[in-house]
Amino acid sequence: MKLRLGMIGGGPGAFIGAVHRIAARIDDDYQLVCGAFSSDAAKSKAMGATLGLEETRTYGSYEELIAHELQLPEQQRAQVISIVTPNHLHFQPAKLALKNGFHVILDKPATFSLEEALALKAVMQASGKQLCLTHTYTGYPMVKEARRLVATGAIGKVRKIYVQYAQGWLSQLEEGTGNKQAAWRTDPSKSGIAGAMGDIGTHAFNLAEYVSGCSLSHLCADINTVVAGRQLDDDGAVLLKFEGGASGVLVATQIATGAENNIQVSIYGEKGGLEWQQNNANSLTVRWPDKPAETWRTGGSYTSSVATHNTRTPAGHPEGYLEAFANLYHNFALTIRAALANQTASAEALDYPGIEEGIRGMAFIEHVITSGKSDIKWTPFIID
Amino acid sequence: MKLRLGMIGGGPGAFIGAVHRIAARIDDDYQLVCGAFSSDAAKSKAMGATLGLEETRTYGSYEELIAHELQLPEQQRAQVISIVTPNHLHFQPAKLALKNGFHVILDKPATFSLEEALALKAVMQASGKQLCLTHTYTGYPMVKEARRLVATGAIGKVRKIYVQYAQGWLSQLEEGTGNKQAAWRTDPSKSGIAGAMGDIGTHAFNLAEYVSGCSLSHLCADINTVVAGRQLDDDGAVLLKFEGGASGVLVATQIATGAENNIQVSIYGEKGGLEWQQNNANSLTVRWPDKPAETWRTGGSYTSSVATHNTRTPAGHPEGYLEAFANLYHNFALTIRAALANQTASAEALDYPGIEEGIRGMAFIEHVITSGKSDIKWTPFIID
Amino acid sequence: MKLRLGMIGGGPGAFIGAVHRIAARIDDDYQLVCGAFSSDAAKSKAMGATLGLEETRTYGSYEELIAHELQLPEQQRAQVISIVTPNHLHFQPAKLALKNGFHVILDKPATFSLEEALALKAVMQASGKQLCLTHTYTGYPMVKEARRLVATGAIGKVRKIYVQYAQGWLSQLEEGTGNKQAAWRTDPSKSGIAGAMGDIGTHAFNLAEYVSGCSLSHLCADINTVVAGRQLDDDGAVLLKFEGGASGVLVATQIATGAENNIQVSIYGEKGGLEWQQNNANSLTVRWPDKPAETWRTGGSYTSSVATHNTRTPAGHPEGYLEAFANLYHNFALTIRAALANQTASAEALDYPGIEEGIRGMAFIEHVITSGKSDIKWTPFIID
Amino acid sequence: MKLRLGMIGGGPGAFIGAVHRIAARIDDDYQLVCGAFSSDAAKSKAMGATLGLEETRTYGSYEELIAHELQLPEQQRAQVISIVTPNHLHFQPAKLALKNGFHVILDKPATFSLEEALALKAVMQASGKQLCLTHTYTGYPMVKEARRLVATGAIGKVRKIYVQYAQGWLSQLEEGTGNKQAAWRTDPSKSGIAGAMGDIGTHAFNLAEYVSGCSLSHLCADINTVVAGRQLDDDGAVLLKFEGGASGVLVATQIATGAENNIQVSIYGEKGGLEWQQNNANSLTVRWPDKPAETWRTGGSYTSSVATHNTRTPAGHPEGYLEAFANLYHNFALTIRAALANQTASAEALDYPGIEEGIRGMAFIEHVITSGKSDIKWTPFIID
């Protein structure tokens, strides 16, 4: 049976809400049954109507959604709540949902602050419910294959981790032009203490740790607000040191004029190297010192179960961003269904980002902003 | 409201049926309400259960599906029937569906023979219902942008049209190994008179005519069965002449060992050229004699409405094969909804392949096989 | 010691003459000692002065060059003559040079007609001297590696051979604008019976046979003159059949507006496939059905001696067209030196195109033009 | 007339000496007339013989070369001396050559220390002779075109400068295996205080400043010796701040296993962006926020005089590393010839790296190593 899904946020004009809904549909694991799409009840109703929801299950606030859904028979009630609001509106609805027995899918970054993320973990643990954090890029089959190759020692002990996420869409003061996406992302009351570092730096950080299997230990950040009049950082670069000895560089910028969205990661170990980039997402380059580089491809007959589990079509039919996003939704659904059936979820099902990644992401934001303001070179990465 | 969708074919192990279902879900235009997934009633029931259908609406044959759905109240009855069976099972169900008031989505090639395709057109015209033929590759935004650039004269009068579709998956006698996909595609009783030319040659032919806006006038084909023991062609190359003076080459092969699915088209006109390939589907290269080549990108702010209408995410979030497929479903849904509302569908909505493309595809198959056997160089392309 | 080199043709404004001179210098095997650069003695003298030649060894005609050089002491006399004139001026100077004891480097196509090429072979055999035909593209290390992989059976029995050479520089009537390069190449009195097919079709044909190791047996050509007012073909496509069962397609066009010079070849065998293109000349893609594609790279530590012999720098330092050209000159020098030393030249040294390739190229021109005019599909490729 | 060239260093087994000699030959500006190829006189003689030099002009030391050449008539004497020895043997021969009236071509980095580089500048200025420093990558036509586009304001005020030079060839302890190249480059008595940062970091730094037109003002370096037993750094990453407000990142590593030599630079300004990488050296990507990205190509008809001056062949004939190197030699020759003729050299001719770039490179080495050891984040980049 499909899991019954509710959504908080994702009203008209929102980018990521629509993406979540497509992701939820692709593998047919969910049925959207309710939503609080906007704090403006009329807008929420209108969106619900567009989406074919019953009017009684389109709400004007997340509190109303939770309260009303709880009054429904368990067989009708939403089981999973997707929260796709700006960052300052993550913690309270997530907490309320978990406490009341809903599983939660949360857009990144997890919360408004590290403190909230730590609190959310405690709530979640007490609730016994699951949480999925949508770090999309770890949903790509070739990213997962890269992680597997590192984990199985194929490239040897990791030495270097380079990750880069360059965008150009904020290269002018978009927030002054009525661009809603730009407005909240550059507003510290909604985004938190970081702009680019929260919005895309956390993605890059998550990707680096996910693929390399290494944990950040120290960082040294150069954080800039390049566009005059902007309230938060729109650019940064960070030197990284990892537990176990690897080092690297993270670049996240939103003012690289003309750059699209080409997040990329390269990992070099003692025996070989791996390179992946989103604009060629179905290929993974594997480099060796003494034989030709290999191009692993989504759907390739030689790919591992971790890749094929996350692939829908044979090699050569490109899968993209929405499919990567759908992989998070699908694996989360498999995990919840296993729980509903009192079964242990498979390793493939459990391979989605959760609260731990959320906490590390929020810690990254706090440390990177601290480091950016510091005259001392290395800031240790410590989560109390 | 969602359109109610029924499916004929697409049982367990089918490749394209699953693709159709994903494509139908992505934009939330359809709800799958019934199916005859297999001629084995038990298998069909099992698939219906997997898909969450009511048992009473999972049928053991297409005749049963049509007959029973007609007995349902109009508000519950399927409105659109997707036919995703092997080629020999296209015509009869399509005809029955159309005659009984259902719109039809038909996998390519349209039918088993040109004669059937022509007959289907007559049926369709008499029915007043719509038909969409899933030539997937014309669903890509950059393919549509390419077509628009040609149509608006950007590259001048078309001179050359090169199209290539090389696969390697039939480079051994797969049909002897229990591979169901290979088995029916190489079986003349199910595929028709052509193998590779029907399966992928028609895609290449459709792509060439779609982008160039030119109509084939003559062809000269080299058609081969390379793998010993195979019953149908698995390889071919065709010299092409078009009305208006353009010429070109079509390559379709399934025995190019190691090749994936990288269908590609290049069009050169008097003023410029265009190149697109599926493995870099979100880019369109536009070449000029006297200025730098341009890379147009899915989601680019400069793309036309024909591209943006078929795009879900901003530039740099790759959209792939499933989204291209979904564009066919979405545009067909828009067209049907406009009809239901007694409105004229927009040009963007009407931009999907239909029975005319199906007839041309079947004519291509017949002519290309004829030409392959002929000692005369040029075979005129004539559809009576 | 350096070989003493003379040049016939290559005066001011010539493209290929300058390329030959650079190619001759790169590996320091030759010293240019004399030339008849133009039939205009003053222009020839001026060019000789520019090149630092002694005035007495700058001649106004090839006859004068041969005659005068013969009067010089053997230690000073040119040993090798490069002939870089338009096609109608290949045979007579080559014949005279060979007959008088000079080795010859000849730009392609070999001669003005097949008849001349056959005659030249006889002259050469009688002379005991060597001839190198500058089919540049076979000089690339990765092309040679591709040939080796085919020859050693790595990809199994060859099935498909696709070769394409698309240029756009003649997409307008350049010969009407004072463009010297365009003028002679489109003039049947200088080029011979073919335009594009002679100029670049022969390159494509040579590349296809060289890499595949297969010999053409039948062809079916579509030959066009696209630009109004042009005297020779500027476009063509050819279906190919080879001895041993392989088939393929050759495309050569000079009116693909915006296309550069990106000659490319793909070969598919029973076990794997190979793809190479000039605009990524240092990479060779090797495809397999059951493992990741490999990218072999010029200078890679794993490349064979046939590649490394033709490479000057470690992997990652791109080598280009001039180095490929230089490989022909270098290998020819090694061959001549071995002969001077009464030694057997190595297989690597002997790996340059010669009169046999020249004869096949001229036969290709004659057959392809014949086929282009024929209503019969297949023209057998026969050299009497 | 050709310039008479002498060489110091470049004996058997040397990599860069052979490259210099090819570069000197490509455009026929130089004639190698003498050399001190090795401090072992016999080896030097042997190399001289191989190169066809007169035995009397093959020397056993640079002092002997200078002393003996000075005794030759001016018409025979070397005019330009190329110094291609390890770093510790740059200053003394360069100084002696300049003081005695020879122009100097010097491999990078300029000297063993910043102090030497500053001293060399004084020597050079006093001598009235010219010096060319072979930062190869600035010789590529598309790198020059990039610089021009930035300088003319095409991309607006520069904001971000990313430069990366990743190699893998020192990913093991090559210096322990008899690899001569590895041995001296990792030996502080020969290389100086830096390994990777001197060998390739200086290239990356030079490329960044050359293309961007910006001058480094502060840096923050993470410098590592990754391979156990190595004496110098083999890896590093540096945060950069430039005069005028741009910032960026420099990566230089020699332990990225499997990486070739793919130096790359990306520059983003207020209006657009530029991306270039050596493994696609003939293309320059120019990005815009509101129109398709452009691919500028070596030899393109639309390229500027600064590019065409440094290009030998039409678009689509790839030029590579050796041609880029040759551009330095050629421009230096033009500059010297202009001086010999008491003329002003053209801007194109003067576009080669010289002592200023050498000083900045040595200062980069000293600052980057200092910063690497410092706990303070930002080290100002100051050259006294």
PDB file of N, CA, C and O in Angstrom, chain C residues 15 19 22 25-28 51 140 260-261 278-279 281 297 312-318 320-323, chain D residues 15 19 22 25-28 51 140 260-261 278-279 281 297 312-318 320-323:
ATOM      1  N   PHE C  15      48.462  26.372 -47.154  1.00  0.00           N
ATOM      2  CA  PHE C  15      48.249  25.890 -45.799  1.00  0.00           C
ATOM      3  C   PHE C  15      49.147  24.693 -45.500  1.00  0.00           C
ATOM      4  O   PHE C  15      49.903  24.669 -44.537  1.00  0.00           O
ATOM      5  N   VAL C  19      52.491  23.307 -42.791  1.00  0.00           N
ATOM      6  CA  VAL C  19      52.304  22.182 -41.877  1.00  0.00           C
ATOM      7  C   VAL C  19      53.394  21.131 -42.086  1.00  0.00           C
ATOM      8  O   VAL C  19      53.982  20.617 -41.124  1.00  0.00           O
ATOM      9  N   ILE C  22      56.646  22.337 -40.483  1.00  0.00           N
ATOM     10  CA  ILE C  22      56.664  22.184 -39.016  1.00  0.00           C
ATOM     11  C   ILE C  22      56.829  20.713 -38.656  1.00  0.00           C
ATOM     12  O   ILE C  22      57.626  20.353 -37.789  1.00  0.00           O
ATOM     13  N   ARG C  25      60.246  19.543 -38.806  1.00  0.00           N
ATOM     14  CA  ARG C  25      61.174  20.090 -37.801  1.00  0.00           C
ATOM     15  C   ARG C  25      61.003  19.468 -36.426  1.00  0.00           C
ATOM     16  O   ARG C  25      61.947  19.406 -35.640  1.00  0.00           O
ATOM     17  N   ILE C  26      59.761  19.077 -36.092  1.00  0.00           N
ATOM     18  CA  ILE C  26      59.467  18.754 -34.696  1.00  0.00           C
ATOM     19  C   ILE C  26      60.441  17.741 -34.114  1.00  0.00           C
ATOM     20  O   ILE C  26      60.927  17.904 -32.998  1.00  0.00           O
ATOM     21  N   ASP C  27      60.749  16.707 -34.857  1.00  0.00           N
ATOM     22  CA  ASP C  27      61.619  15.682 -34.285  1.00  0.00           C
ATOM     23  C   ASP C  27      63.054  15.787 -34.780  1.00  0.00           C
ATOM     24  O   ASP C  27      63.866  14.886 -34.525  1.00  0.00           O
ATOM     25  N   ASP C  28      63.338  16.862 -35.497  1.00  0.00           N
ATOM     26  CA  ASP C  28      64.716  17.200 -35.859  1.00  0.00           C
ATOM     27  C   ASP C  28      65.362  16.158 -36.766  1.00  0.00           C
ATOM     28  O   ASP C  28      66.578  15.983 -36.751  1.00  0.00           O
ATOM     29  N   LEU C  51      62.628  31.335 -45.477  1.00  0.00           N
ATOM     30  CA  LEU C  51      62.934  30.072 -44.791  1.00  0.00           C
ATOM     31  C   LEU C  51      64.423  29.899 -44.533  1.00  0.00           C
ATOM     32  O   LEU C  51      64.852  28.868 -43.994  1.00  0.00           O
ATOM     33  N   TYR C 140      48.191   9.796 -35.243  1.00  0.00           N
ATOM     34  CA  TYR C 140      47.851   9.994 -33.825  1.00  0.00           C
ATOM     35  C   TYR C 140      48.134   8.725 -33.028  1.00  0.00           C
ATOM     36  O   TYR C 140      47.718   7.629 -33.436  1.00  0.00           O
ATOM     37  N   GLU C 260      33.832  21.893 -37.554  1.00  0.00           N
ATOM     38  CA  GLU C 260      35.237  22.230 -37.683  1.00  0.00           C
ATOM     39  C   GLU C 260      35.965  21.203 -38.542  1.00  0.00           C
ATOM     40  O   GLU C 260      36.018  21.305 -39.758  1.00  0.00           O
ATOM     41  N   ASN C 261      36.465  20.199 -37.900  1.00  0.00           N
ATOM     42  CA  ASN C 261      37.401  19.324 -38.582  1.00  0.00           C
ATOM     43  C   ASN C 261      37.471  18.033 -37.796  1.00  0.00           C
ATOM     44  O   ASN C 261      38.475  17.361 -37.755  1.00  0.00           O
ATOM     45  N   GLN C 278      38.976  13.389 -33.469  1.00  0.00           N
ATOM     46  CA  GLN C 278      40.121  14.295 -33.447  1.00  0.00           C
ATOM     47  C   GLN C 278      39.979  15.399 -32.418  1.00  0.00           C
ATOM     48  O   GLN C 278      40.977  15.837 -31.862  1.00  0.00           O
ATOM     49  N   ASN C 279      38.779  15.870 -32.128  1.00  0.00           N
ATOM     50  CA  ASN C 279      38.750  16.992 -31.185  1.00  0.00           C
ATOM     51  C   ASN C 279      38.957  16.560 -29.740  1.00  0.00           C
ATOM     52  O   ASN C 279      38.994  17.411 -28.848  1.00  0.00           O
ATOM     53  N   ALA C 281      41.659  14.195 -29.274  1.00  0.00           N
ATOM     54  CA  ALA C 281      42.576  13.276 -29.962  1.00  0.00           C
ATOM     55  C   ALA C 281      43.418  12.417 -29.034  1.00  0.00           C
ATOM     56  O   ALA C 281      43.876  11.347 -29.433  1.00  0.00           O
ATOM     57  N   ARG C 297      44.719   6.937 -22.916  1.00  0.00           N
ATOM     58  CA  ARG C 297      45.208   8.295 -23.117  1.00  0.00           C
ATOM     59  C   ARG C 297      46.634   8.298 -23.667  1.00  0.00           C
ATOM     60  O   ARG C 297      47.491   7.529 -23.223  1.00  0.00           O
ATOM     61  N   ARG C 312      55.521  12.099 -27.417  1.00  0.00           N
ATOM     62  CA  ARG C 312      56.705  12.810 -26.945  1.00  0.00           C
ATOM     63  C   ARG C 312      56.660  13.176 -25.468  1.00  0.00           C
ATOM     64  O   ARG C 312      57.689  13.409 -24.854  1.00  0.00           O
ATOM     65  N   THR C 313      55.459  13.261 -24.913  1.00  0.00           N
ATOM     66  CA  THR C 313      55.326  13.806 -23.560  1.00  0.00           C
ATOM     67  C   THR C 313      54.474  12.877 -22.705  1.00  0.00           C
ATOM     68  O   THR C 313      53.730  12.054 -23.225  1.00  0.00           O
ATOM     69  N   PRO C 314      54.566  13.022 -21.391  1.00  0.00           N
ATOM     70  CA  PRO C 314      53.753  12.172 -20.519  1.00  0.00           C
ATOM     71  C   PRO C 314      52.267  12.491 -20.655  1.00  0.00           C
ATOM     72  O   PRO C 314      51.886  13.562 -21.138  1.00  0.00           O
ATOM     73  N   ALA C 315      51.448  11.571 -20.193  1.00  0.00           N
ATOM     74  CA  ALA C 315      49.990  11.734 -20.261  1.00  0.00           C
ATOM     75  C   ALA C 315      49.574  13.070 -19.665  1.00  0.00           C
ATOM     76  O   ALA C 315      50.093  13.514 -18.649  1.00  0.00           O
ATOM     77  N   GLY C 316      48.635  13.704 -20.322  1.00  0.00           N
ATOM     78  CA  GLY C 316      48.106  14.961 -19.810  1.00  0.00           C
ATOM     79  C   GLY C 316      48.724  16.188 -20.448  1.00  0.00           C
ATOM     80  O   GLY C 316      48.274  17.293 -20.208  1.00  0.00           O
ATOM     81  N   HIS C 317      49.768  16.008 -21.231  1.00  0.00           N
ATOM     82  CA  HIS C 317      50.295  17.099 -22.048  1.00  0.00           C
ATOM     83  C   HIS C 317      49.749  16.856 -23.450  1.00  0.00           C
ATOM     84  O   HIS C 317      50.288  16.025 -24.180  1.00  0.00           O
ATOM     85  N   PRO C 318      48.700  17.571 -23.841  1.00  0.00           N
ATOM     86  CA  PRO C 318      48.071  17.232 -25.115  1.00  0.00           C
ATOM     87  C   PRO C 318      49.018  17.339 -26.307  1.00  0.00           C
ATOM     88  O   PRO C 318      49.729  18.318 -26.453  1.00  0.00           O
ATOM     89  N   GLY C 320      48.908  17.196 -30.569  1.00  0.00           N
ATOM     90  CA  GLY C 320      47.857  17.532 -31.514  1.00  0.00           C
ATOM     91  C   GLY C 320      48.154  17.124 -32.943  1.00  0.00           C
ATOM     92  O   GLY C 320      48.886  16.155 -33.210  1.00  0.00           O
ATOM     93  N   TYR C 321      47.551  17.874 -33.826  1.00  0.00           N
ATOM     94  CA  TYR C 321      47.609  17.604 -35.258  1.00  0.00           C
ATOM     95  C   TYR C 321      49.038  17.673 -35.787  1.00  0.00           C
ATOM     96  O   TYR C 321      49.448  16.829 -36.592  1.00  0.00           O
ATOM     97  N   LEU C 322      49.773  18.658 -35.332  1.00  0.00           N
ATOM     98  CA  LEU C 322      51.139  18.797 -35.853  1.00  0.00           C
ATOM     99  C   LEU C 322      52.021  17.649 -35.398  1.00  0.00           C
ATOM    100  O   LEU C 322      52.880  17.173 -36.144  1.00  0.00           O
ATOM    101  N   GLU C 323      51.809  17.165 -34.204  1.00  0.00           N
ATOM    102  CA  GLU C 323      52.572  16.022 -33.715  1.00  0.00           C
ATOM    103  C   GLU C 323      52.178  14.753 -34.473  1.00  0.00           C
ATOM    104  O   GLU C 323      53.021  13.894 -34.737  1.00  0.00           O
TER     105      GLU C 323
ATOM    106  N   PHE D  15      63.345  15.464 -19.013  1.00  0.00           N
ATOM    107  CA  PHE D  15      62.072  15.625 -19.707  1.00  0.00           C
ATOM    108  C   PHE D  15      62.001  16.999 -20.372  1.00  0.00           C
ATOM    109  O   PHE D  15      61.757  17.131 -21.565  1.00  0.00           O
ATOM    110  N   VAL D  19      61.629  19.007 -24.403  1.00  0.00           N
ATOM    111  CA  VAL D  19      60.482  19.861 -24.717  1.00  0.00           C
ATOM    112  C   VAL D  19      60.942  21.229 -25.203  1.00  0.00           C
ATOM    113  O   VAL D  19      60.432  21.760 -26.193  1.00  0.00           O
ATOM    114  N   ILE D  22      62.167  20.946 -28.806  1.00  0.00           N
ATOM    115  CA  ILE D  22      61.060  20.876 -29.780  1.00  0.00           C
ATOM    116  C   ILE D  22      60.414  22.256 -29.927  1.00  0.00           C
ATOM    117  O   ILE D  22      60.151  22.729 -31.030  1.00  0.00           O
ATOM    118  N   ARG D  25      62.217  24.497 -32.113  1.00  0.00           N
ATOM    119  CA  ARG D  25      62.224  24.142 -33.535  1.00  0.00           C
ATOM    120  C   ARG D  25      60.915  24.460 -34.255  1.00  0.00           C
ATOM    121  O   ARG D  25      60.908  24.726 -35.465  1.00  0.00           O
ATOM    122  N   ILE D  26      59.806  24.366 -33.534  1.00  0.00           N
ATOM    123  CA  ILE D  26      58.506  24.357 -34.215  1.00  0.00           C
ATOM    124  C   ILE D  26      58.330  25.535 -35.166  1.00  0.00           C
ATOM    125  O   ILE D  26      57.878  25.372 -36.297  1.00  0.00           O
ATOM    126  N   ASP D  27      58.725  26.729 -34.717  1.00  0.00           N
ATOM    127  CA  ASP D  27      58.493  27.885 -35.583  1.00  0.00           C
ATOM    128  C   ASP D  27      59.760  28.339 -36.300  1.00  0.00           C
ATOM    129  O   ASP D  27      59.774  29.423 -36.892  1.00  0.00           O
ATOM    130  N   ASP D  28      60.800  27.538 -36.183  1.00  0.00           N
ATOM    131  CA  ASP D  28      62.003  27.749 -36.985  1.00  0.00           C
ATOM    132  C   ASP D  28      62.709  29.070 -36.669  1.00  0.00           C
ATOM    133  O   ASP D  28      63.379  29.630 -37.530  1.00  0.00           O
ATOM    134  N   LEU D  51      72.414  15.366 -31.095  1.00  0.00           N
ATOM    135  CA  LEU D  51      71.677  16.534 -31.579  1.00  0.00           C
ATOM    136  C   LEU D  51      72.325  17.156 -32.802  1.00  0.00           C
ATOM    137  O   LEU D  51      71.869  18.165 -33.321  1.00  0.00           O
ATOM    138  N   TYR D 140      49.055  28.978 -24.348  1.00  0.00           N
ATOM    139  CA  TYR D 140      47.899  28.464 -25.094  1.00  0.00           C
ATOM    140  C   TYR D 140      47.055  29.620 -25.646  1.00  0.00           C
ATOM    141  O   TYR D 140      46.713  30.552 -24.901  1.00  0.00           O
ATOM    142  N   GLU D 260      46.069  13.266 -14.278  1.00  0.00           N
ATOM    143  CA  GLU D 260      47.132  13.451 -15.250  1.00  0.00           C
ATOM    144  C   GLU D 260      47.835  14.778 -15.042  1.00  0.00           C
ATOM    145  O   GLU D 260      48.776  14.895 -14.270  1.00  0.00           O
ATOM    146  N   ASN D 261      47.350  15.767 -15.691  1.00  0.00           N
ATOM    147  CA  ASN D 261      48.115  17.000 -15.760  1.00  0.00           C
ATOM    148  C   ASN D 261      47.157  18.122 -16.132  1.00  0.00           C
ATOM    149  O   ASN D 261      47.526  19.077 -16.773  1.00  0.00           O
ATOM    150  N   GLN D 278      43.392  22.278 -19.455  1.00  0.00           N
ATOM    151  CA  GLN D 278      44.378  21.814 -20.423  1.00  0.00           C
ATOM    152  C   GLN D 278      43.928  20.596 -21.194  1.00  0.00           C
ATOM    153  O   GLN D 278      44.293  20.433 -22.354  1.00  0.00           O
ATOM    154  N   ASN D 279      43.155  19.705 -20.573  1.00  0.00           N
ATOM    155  CA  ASN D 279      42.837  18.507 -21.366  1.00  0.00           C
ATOM    156  C   ASN D 279      41.784  18.766 -22.448  1.00  0.00           C
ATOM    157  O   ASN D 279      41.439  17.855 -23.201  1.00  0.00           O
ATOM    158  N   ALA D 281      42.291  21.806 -24.359  1.00  0.00           N
ATOM    159  CA  ALA D 281      43.019  23.071 -24.397  1.00  0.00           C
ATOM    160  C   ALA D 281      42.574  24.012 -25.497  1.00  0.00           C
ATOM    161  O   ALA D 281      42.780  25.220 -25.397  1.00  0.00           O
ATOM    162  N   ARG D 297      37.093  28.617 -29.765  1.00  0.00           N
ATOM    163  CA  ARG D 297      37.997  27.547 -30.182  1.00  0.00           C
ATOM    164  C   ARG D 297      39.269  28.114 -30.823  1.00  0.00           C
ATOM    165  O   ARG D 297      39.204  29.055 -31.630  1.00  0.00           O
ATOM    166  N   ARG D 312      48.650  28.137 -35.270  1.00  0.00           N
ATOM    167  CA  ARG D 312      49.261  27.794 -36.559  1.00  0.00           C
ATOM    168  C   ARG D 312      48.298  27.227 -37.582  1.00  0.00           C
ATOM    169  O   ARG D 312      48.556  27.253 -38.774  1.00  0.00           O
ATOM    170  N   THR D 313      47.196  26.653 -37.107  1.00  0.00           N
ATOM    171  CA  THR D 313      46.323  25.889 -38.005  1.00  0.00           C
ATOM    172  C   THR D 313      44.873  26.336 -37.828  1.00  0.00           C
ATOM    173  O   THR D 313      44.519  26.931 -36.814  1.00  0.00           O
ATOM    174  N   PRO D 314      44.030  26.046 -38.807  1.00  0.00           N
ATOM    175  CA  PRO D 314      42.613  26.426 -38.697  1.00  0.00           C
ATOM    176  C   PRO D 314      41.926  25.652 -37.568  1.00  0.00           C
ATOM    177  O   PRO D 314      42.418  24.616 -37.125  1.00  0.00           O
ATOM    178  N   ALA D 315      40.798  26.166 -37.161  1.00  0.00           N
ATOM    179  CA  ALA D 315      40.016  25.534 -36.091  1.00  0.00           C
ATOM    180  C   ALA D 315      39.791  24.063 -36.378  1.00  0.00           C
ATOM    181  O   ALA D 315      39.513  23.669 -37.510  1.00  0.00           O
ATOM    182  N   GLY D 316      39.907  23.251 -35.363  1.00  0.00           N
ATOM    183  CA  GLY D 316      39.636  21.842 -35.508  1.00  0.00           C
ATOM    184  C   GLY D 316      40.875  20.991 -35.710  1.00  0.00           C
ATOM    185  O   GLY D 316      40.795  19.763 -35.686  1.00  0.00           O
ATOM    186  N   HIS D 317      42.008  21.625 -35.904  1.00  0.00           N
ATOM    187  CA  HIS D 317      43.281  20.911 -35.890  1.00  0.00           C
ATOM    188  C   HIS D 317      43.883  21.160 -34.516  1.00  0.00           C
ATOM    189  O   HIS D 317      44.452  22.222 -34.283  1.00  0.00           O
ATOM    190  N   PRO D 318      43.773  20.217 -33.608  1.00  0.00           N
ATOM    191  CA  PRO D 318      44.187  20.517 -32.236  1.00  0.00           C
ATOM    192  C   PRO D 318      45.658  20.921 -32.124  1.00  0.00           C
ATOM    193  O   PRO D 318      46.525  20.267 -32.695  1.00  0.00           O
ATOM    194  N   GLY D 320      48.601  21.640 -29.138  1.00  0.00           N
ATOM    195  CA  GLY D 320      48.755  21.124 -27.788  1.00  0.00           C
ATOM    196  C   GLY D 320      49.828  21.821 -26.975  1.00  0.00           C
ATOM    197  O   GLY D 320      50.143  23.005 -27.186  1.00  0.00           O
ATOM    198  N   TYR D 321      50.357  21.048 -26.072  1.00  0.00           N
ATOM    199  CA  TYR D 321      51.330  21.532 -25.102  1.00  0.00           C
ATOM    200  C   TYR D 321      52.596  22.019 -25.777  1.00  0.00           C
ATOM    201  O   TYR D 321      53.144  23.058 -25.411  1.00  0.00           O
ATOM    202  N   LEU D 322      53.059  21.286 -26.769  1.00  0.00           N
ATOM    203  CA  LEU D 322      54.307  21.685 -27.418  1.00  0.00           C
ATOM    204  C   LEU D 322      54.128  22.989 -28.187  1.00  0.00           C
ATOM    205  O   LEU D 322      55.039  23.827 -28.225  1.00  0.00           O
ATOM    206  N   GLU D 323      52.969  23.181 -28.780  1.00  0.00           N
ATOM    207  CA  GLU D 323      52.698  24.430 -29.483  1.00  0.00           C
ATOM    208  C   GLU D 323      52.576  25.594 -28.498  1.00  0.00           C
ATOM    209  O   GLU D 323      52.998  26.721 -28.798  1.00  0.00           O
TER     210      GLU D 323
END
